[in-house]
Short mmCIF file of C-alpha atoms in Angstrom, two decimals:
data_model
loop_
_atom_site.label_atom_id
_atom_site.label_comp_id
_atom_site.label_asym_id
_atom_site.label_seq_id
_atom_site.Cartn_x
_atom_site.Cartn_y
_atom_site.Cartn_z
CA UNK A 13 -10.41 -15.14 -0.85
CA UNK A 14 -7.52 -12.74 -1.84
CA UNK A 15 -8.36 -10.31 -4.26
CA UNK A 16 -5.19 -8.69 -6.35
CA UNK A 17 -6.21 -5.49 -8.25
CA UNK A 18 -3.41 -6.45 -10.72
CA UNK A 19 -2.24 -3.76 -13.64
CA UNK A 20 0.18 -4.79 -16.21
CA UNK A 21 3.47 -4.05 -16.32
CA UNK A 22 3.52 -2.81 -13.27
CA UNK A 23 4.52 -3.81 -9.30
CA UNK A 24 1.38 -5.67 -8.53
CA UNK A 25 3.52 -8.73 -10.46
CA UNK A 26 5.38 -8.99 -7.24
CA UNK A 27 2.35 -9.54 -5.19
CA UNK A 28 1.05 -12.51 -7.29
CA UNK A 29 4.42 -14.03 -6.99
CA UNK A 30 4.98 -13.60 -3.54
CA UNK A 31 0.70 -15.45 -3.07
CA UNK A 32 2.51 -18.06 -5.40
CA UNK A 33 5.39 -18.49 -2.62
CA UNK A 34 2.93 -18.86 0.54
CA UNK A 35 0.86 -20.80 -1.78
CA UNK A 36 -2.25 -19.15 -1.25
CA UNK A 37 -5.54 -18.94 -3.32
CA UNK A 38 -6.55 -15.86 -5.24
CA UNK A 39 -9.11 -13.97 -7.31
CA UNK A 40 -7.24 -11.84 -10.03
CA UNK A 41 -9.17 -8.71 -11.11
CA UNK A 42 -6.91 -7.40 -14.52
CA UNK A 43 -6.64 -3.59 -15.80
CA UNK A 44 -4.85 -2.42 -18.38
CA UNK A 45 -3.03 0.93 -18.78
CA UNK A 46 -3.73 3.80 -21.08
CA UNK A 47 -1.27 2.95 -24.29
CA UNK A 48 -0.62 6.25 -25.02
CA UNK A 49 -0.03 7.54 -21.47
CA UNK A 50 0.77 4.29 -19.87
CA UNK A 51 -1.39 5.35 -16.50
CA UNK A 52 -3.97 3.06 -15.44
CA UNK A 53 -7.50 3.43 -15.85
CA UNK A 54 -9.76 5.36 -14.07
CA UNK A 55 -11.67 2.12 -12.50
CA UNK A 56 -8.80 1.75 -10.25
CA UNK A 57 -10.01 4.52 -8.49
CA UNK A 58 -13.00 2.92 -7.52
CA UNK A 59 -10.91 0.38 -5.68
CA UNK A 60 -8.19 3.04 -4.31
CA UNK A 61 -8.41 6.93 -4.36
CA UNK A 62 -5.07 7.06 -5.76
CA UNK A 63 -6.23 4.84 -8.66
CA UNK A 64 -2.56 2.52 -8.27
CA UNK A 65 -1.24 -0.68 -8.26
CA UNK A 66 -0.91 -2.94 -6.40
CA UNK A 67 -4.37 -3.19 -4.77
CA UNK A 68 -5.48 -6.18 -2.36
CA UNK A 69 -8.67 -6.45 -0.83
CA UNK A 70 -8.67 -8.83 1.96
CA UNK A 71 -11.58 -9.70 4.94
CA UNK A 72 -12.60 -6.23 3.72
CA UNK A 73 -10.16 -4.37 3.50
CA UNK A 74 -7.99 -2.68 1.06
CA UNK A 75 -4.47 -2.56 1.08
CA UNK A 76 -2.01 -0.54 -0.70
CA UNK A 77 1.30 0.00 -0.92
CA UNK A 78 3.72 -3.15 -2.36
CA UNK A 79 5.99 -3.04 0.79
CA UNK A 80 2.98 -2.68 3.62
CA UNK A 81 0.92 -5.49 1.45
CA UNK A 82 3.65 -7.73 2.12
CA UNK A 83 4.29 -7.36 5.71
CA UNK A 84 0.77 -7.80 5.86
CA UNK A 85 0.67 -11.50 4.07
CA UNK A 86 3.86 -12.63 5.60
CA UNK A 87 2.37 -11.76 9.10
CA UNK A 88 -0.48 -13.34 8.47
CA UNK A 89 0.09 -16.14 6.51
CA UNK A 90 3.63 -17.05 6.76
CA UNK A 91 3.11 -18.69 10.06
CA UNK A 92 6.56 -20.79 9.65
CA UNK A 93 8.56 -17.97 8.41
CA UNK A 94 9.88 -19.14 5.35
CA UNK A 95 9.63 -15.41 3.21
CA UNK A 96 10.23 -13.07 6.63
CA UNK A 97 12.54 -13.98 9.84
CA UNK A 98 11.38 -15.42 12.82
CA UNK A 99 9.93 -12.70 15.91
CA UNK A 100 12.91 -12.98 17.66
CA UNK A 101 15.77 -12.21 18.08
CA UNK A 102 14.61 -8.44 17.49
CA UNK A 103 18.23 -7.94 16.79
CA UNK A 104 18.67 -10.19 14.57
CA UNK A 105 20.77 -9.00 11.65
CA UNK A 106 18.45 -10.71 9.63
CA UNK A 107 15.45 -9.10 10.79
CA UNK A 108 17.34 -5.41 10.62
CA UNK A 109 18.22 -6.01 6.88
CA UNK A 110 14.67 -7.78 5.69
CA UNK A 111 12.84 -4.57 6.85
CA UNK A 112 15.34 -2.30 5.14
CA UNK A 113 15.43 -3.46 1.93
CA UNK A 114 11.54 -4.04 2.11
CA UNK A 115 11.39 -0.10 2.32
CA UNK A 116 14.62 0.49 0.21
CA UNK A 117 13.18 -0.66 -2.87
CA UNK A 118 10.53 1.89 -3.19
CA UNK A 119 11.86 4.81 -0.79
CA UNK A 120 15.42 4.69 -2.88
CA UNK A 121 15.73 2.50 -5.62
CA UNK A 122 13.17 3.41 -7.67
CA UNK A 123 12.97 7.23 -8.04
CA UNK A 124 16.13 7.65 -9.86
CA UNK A 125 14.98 5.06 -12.27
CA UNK A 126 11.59 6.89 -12.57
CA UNK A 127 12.93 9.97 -12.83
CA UNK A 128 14.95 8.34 -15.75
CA UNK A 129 11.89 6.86 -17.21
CA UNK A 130 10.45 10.47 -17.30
CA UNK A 131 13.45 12.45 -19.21
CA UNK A 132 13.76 9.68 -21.63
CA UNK A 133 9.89 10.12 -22.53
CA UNK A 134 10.22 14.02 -22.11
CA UNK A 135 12.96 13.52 -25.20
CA UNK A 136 10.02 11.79 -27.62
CA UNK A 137 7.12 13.65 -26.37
CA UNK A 138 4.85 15.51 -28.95
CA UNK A 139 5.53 19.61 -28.98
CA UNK A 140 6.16 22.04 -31.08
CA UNK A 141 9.24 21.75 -33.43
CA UNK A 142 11.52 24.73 -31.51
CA UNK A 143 10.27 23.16 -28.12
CA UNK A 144 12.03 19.88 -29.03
CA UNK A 145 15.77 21.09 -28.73
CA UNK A 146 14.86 22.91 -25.23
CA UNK A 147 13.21 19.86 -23.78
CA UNK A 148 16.07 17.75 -24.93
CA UNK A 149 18.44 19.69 -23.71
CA UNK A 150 16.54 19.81 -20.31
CA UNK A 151 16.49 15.90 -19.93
CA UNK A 152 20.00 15.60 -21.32
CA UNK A 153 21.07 18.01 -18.40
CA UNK A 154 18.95 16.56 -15.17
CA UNK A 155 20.45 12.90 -16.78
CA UNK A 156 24.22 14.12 -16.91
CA UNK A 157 24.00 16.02 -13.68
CA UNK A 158 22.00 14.40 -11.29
CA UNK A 159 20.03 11.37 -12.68
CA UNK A 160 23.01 9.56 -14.34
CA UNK A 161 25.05 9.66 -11.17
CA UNK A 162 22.57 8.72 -8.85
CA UNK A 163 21.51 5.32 -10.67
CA UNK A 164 25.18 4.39 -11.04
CA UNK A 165 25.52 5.16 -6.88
CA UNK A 166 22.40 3.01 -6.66
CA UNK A 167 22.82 0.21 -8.90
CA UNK A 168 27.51 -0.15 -7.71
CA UNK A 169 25.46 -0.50 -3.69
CA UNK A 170 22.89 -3.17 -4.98
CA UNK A 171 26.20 -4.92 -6.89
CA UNK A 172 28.00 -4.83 -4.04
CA UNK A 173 25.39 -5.68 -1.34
CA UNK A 174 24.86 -9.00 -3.49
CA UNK A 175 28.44 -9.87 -3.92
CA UNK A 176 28.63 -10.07 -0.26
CA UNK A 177 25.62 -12.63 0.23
CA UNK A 178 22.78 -14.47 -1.93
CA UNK A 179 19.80 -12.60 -1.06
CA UNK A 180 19.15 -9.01 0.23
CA UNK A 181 18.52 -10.58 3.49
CA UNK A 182 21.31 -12.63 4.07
CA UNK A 183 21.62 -16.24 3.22
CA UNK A 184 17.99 -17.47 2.33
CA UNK A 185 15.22 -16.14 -0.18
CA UNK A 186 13.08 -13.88 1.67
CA UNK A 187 9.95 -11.43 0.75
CA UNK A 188 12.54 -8.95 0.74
CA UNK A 189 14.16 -10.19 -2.16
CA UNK A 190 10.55 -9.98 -3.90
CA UNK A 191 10.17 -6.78 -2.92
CA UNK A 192 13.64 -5.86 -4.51
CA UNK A 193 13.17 -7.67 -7.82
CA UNK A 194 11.25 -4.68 -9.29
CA UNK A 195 13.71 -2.44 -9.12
CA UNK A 196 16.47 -4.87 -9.74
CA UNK A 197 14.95 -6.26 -12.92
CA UNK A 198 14.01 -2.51 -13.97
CA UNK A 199 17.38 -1.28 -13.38
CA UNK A 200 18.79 -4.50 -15.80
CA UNK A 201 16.14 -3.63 -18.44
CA UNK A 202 16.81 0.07 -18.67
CA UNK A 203 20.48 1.02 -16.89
CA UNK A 204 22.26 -2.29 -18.32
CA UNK A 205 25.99 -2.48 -16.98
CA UNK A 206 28.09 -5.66 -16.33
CA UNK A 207 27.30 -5.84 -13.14
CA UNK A 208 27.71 -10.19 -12.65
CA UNK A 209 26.03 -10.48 -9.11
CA UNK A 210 23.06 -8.46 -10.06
CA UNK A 211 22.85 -10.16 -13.32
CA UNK A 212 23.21 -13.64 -11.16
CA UNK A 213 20.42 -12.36 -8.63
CA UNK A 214 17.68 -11.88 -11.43
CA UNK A 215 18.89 -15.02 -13.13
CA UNK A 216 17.95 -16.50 -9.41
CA UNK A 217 14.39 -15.24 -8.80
CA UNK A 218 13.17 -16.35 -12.72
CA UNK A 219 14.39 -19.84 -12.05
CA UNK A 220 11.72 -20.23 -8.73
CA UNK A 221 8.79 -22.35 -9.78
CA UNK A 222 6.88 -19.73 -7.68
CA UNK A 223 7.79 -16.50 -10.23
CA UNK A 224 7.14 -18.27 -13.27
CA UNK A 225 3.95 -19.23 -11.91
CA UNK A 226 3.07 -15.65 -11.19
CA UNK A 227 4.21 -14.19 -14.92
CA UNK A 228 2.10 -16.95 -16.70
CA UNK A 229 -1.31 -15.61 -14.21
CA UNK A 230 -0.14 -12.24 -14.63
CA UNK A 231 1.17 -11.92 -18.01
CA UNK A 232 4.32 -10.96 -19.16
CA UNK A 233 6.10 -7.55 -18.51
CA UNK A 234 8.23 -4.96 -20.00
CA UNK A 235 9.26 -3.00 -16.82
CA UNK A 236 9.83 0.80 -17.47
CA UNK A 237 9.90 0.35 -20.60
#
């Protein structure tokens, strides 16, 4: 059995859904985080010294890391390669763009946005009264400067990567575009823009059988917010 360490609100959603693709069974072991600092709980840490989600234990052993987790199902258990292209060609183009937007998502996408999450809570954080003005104008600064501009470089490639084709991969649904969605979605939730072939993309993934499966076992979430 398949054991997800799942936390809510959080990136282990992508590893139900993606056991809800391949159609496997699992065990789903729930946390919740802190609602005042929104980090999970300490019993995490029992699981994985970094105390994070996602979590999978499987034949004894515990995986981490959303992007290695699923290169470790799809190898295993996608046997037909319906979520991951097929061995060979190695130079496939399909192949060459699966594995970089498997690593993309979480080496790229998502530190602007979390940086973003961070200044926006730094505005509405409890300090002193005279703090409040300096810490504002600190976040206001890094988002102007640096934060601002790099989400908008981000989130004009992911438009433009998806008005080219479908999915990140090319023409068919891959784990790729799983491991995207967290980023994508989070980038709609928080960044908003009219950006029509992102919009279209999320719009996409909610409509599979297979995701809406995975929200009702997981619960619903509020990413970044």
């Amino acid at each position: 059995m398949i054991k997800v360490h799942h936390l809510n609100n959080s990136r282990s959603q992508r590893v139900l859904w993606l056991l809800e693709e391949l159609q496997l069974p699992y065990e789903i072991v729930r946390y919740q985080r802190d609602p005042k600092t929104m980090l999970a709980p300490p019993e995490l840490r029992a699981i994985h010294p970094l105390g994070k989600s996602p979590v999978v234990e499987l034949d004894g052993q515990v995986l981490a890391e959303s992007a290695a987790i699923i290169e470790t199902l799809t190898e295993r258990y996608d046997s037909q390669h319906q979520l991951s292209p097929p061995p060979r060609p190695l130079e496939s183009e399909e192949r060459t763009r699966y594995r970089y937007w498997l690593h993309y998502a979480e080496g790229s996408a998502m530190p602007p946005l979390l940086m973003s999450l961070v200044f926006a809570r730094l505005k509405t954080a409890p300090m002193p009264f005279f703090a409040k003005p300096i810490a504002r104008g600190i976040a206001d600064k890094a988002m102007s400067s640096f934060v601002g501009p790099q989400l908008a470089l981000h989130l004009g490639y992911i438009e433009s990567e998806l008005g080219q084709r479908p999915w990140f991969a090319g023409e068919r649904f891959t784990a790729a575009d799983i491991q995207m969605s967290f980023p994508v979605e989070a980038a709609a939730a928080r960044a908003g823009g009219k950006r029509p072939h992102t919009q279209a993309f999320v719009e996409r993934i909610r409509a599979r059988p297979a995701y809406q499966r995975a929200v009702e076992k997981g619960g619903p979430y509020s990413l970044l917010s």
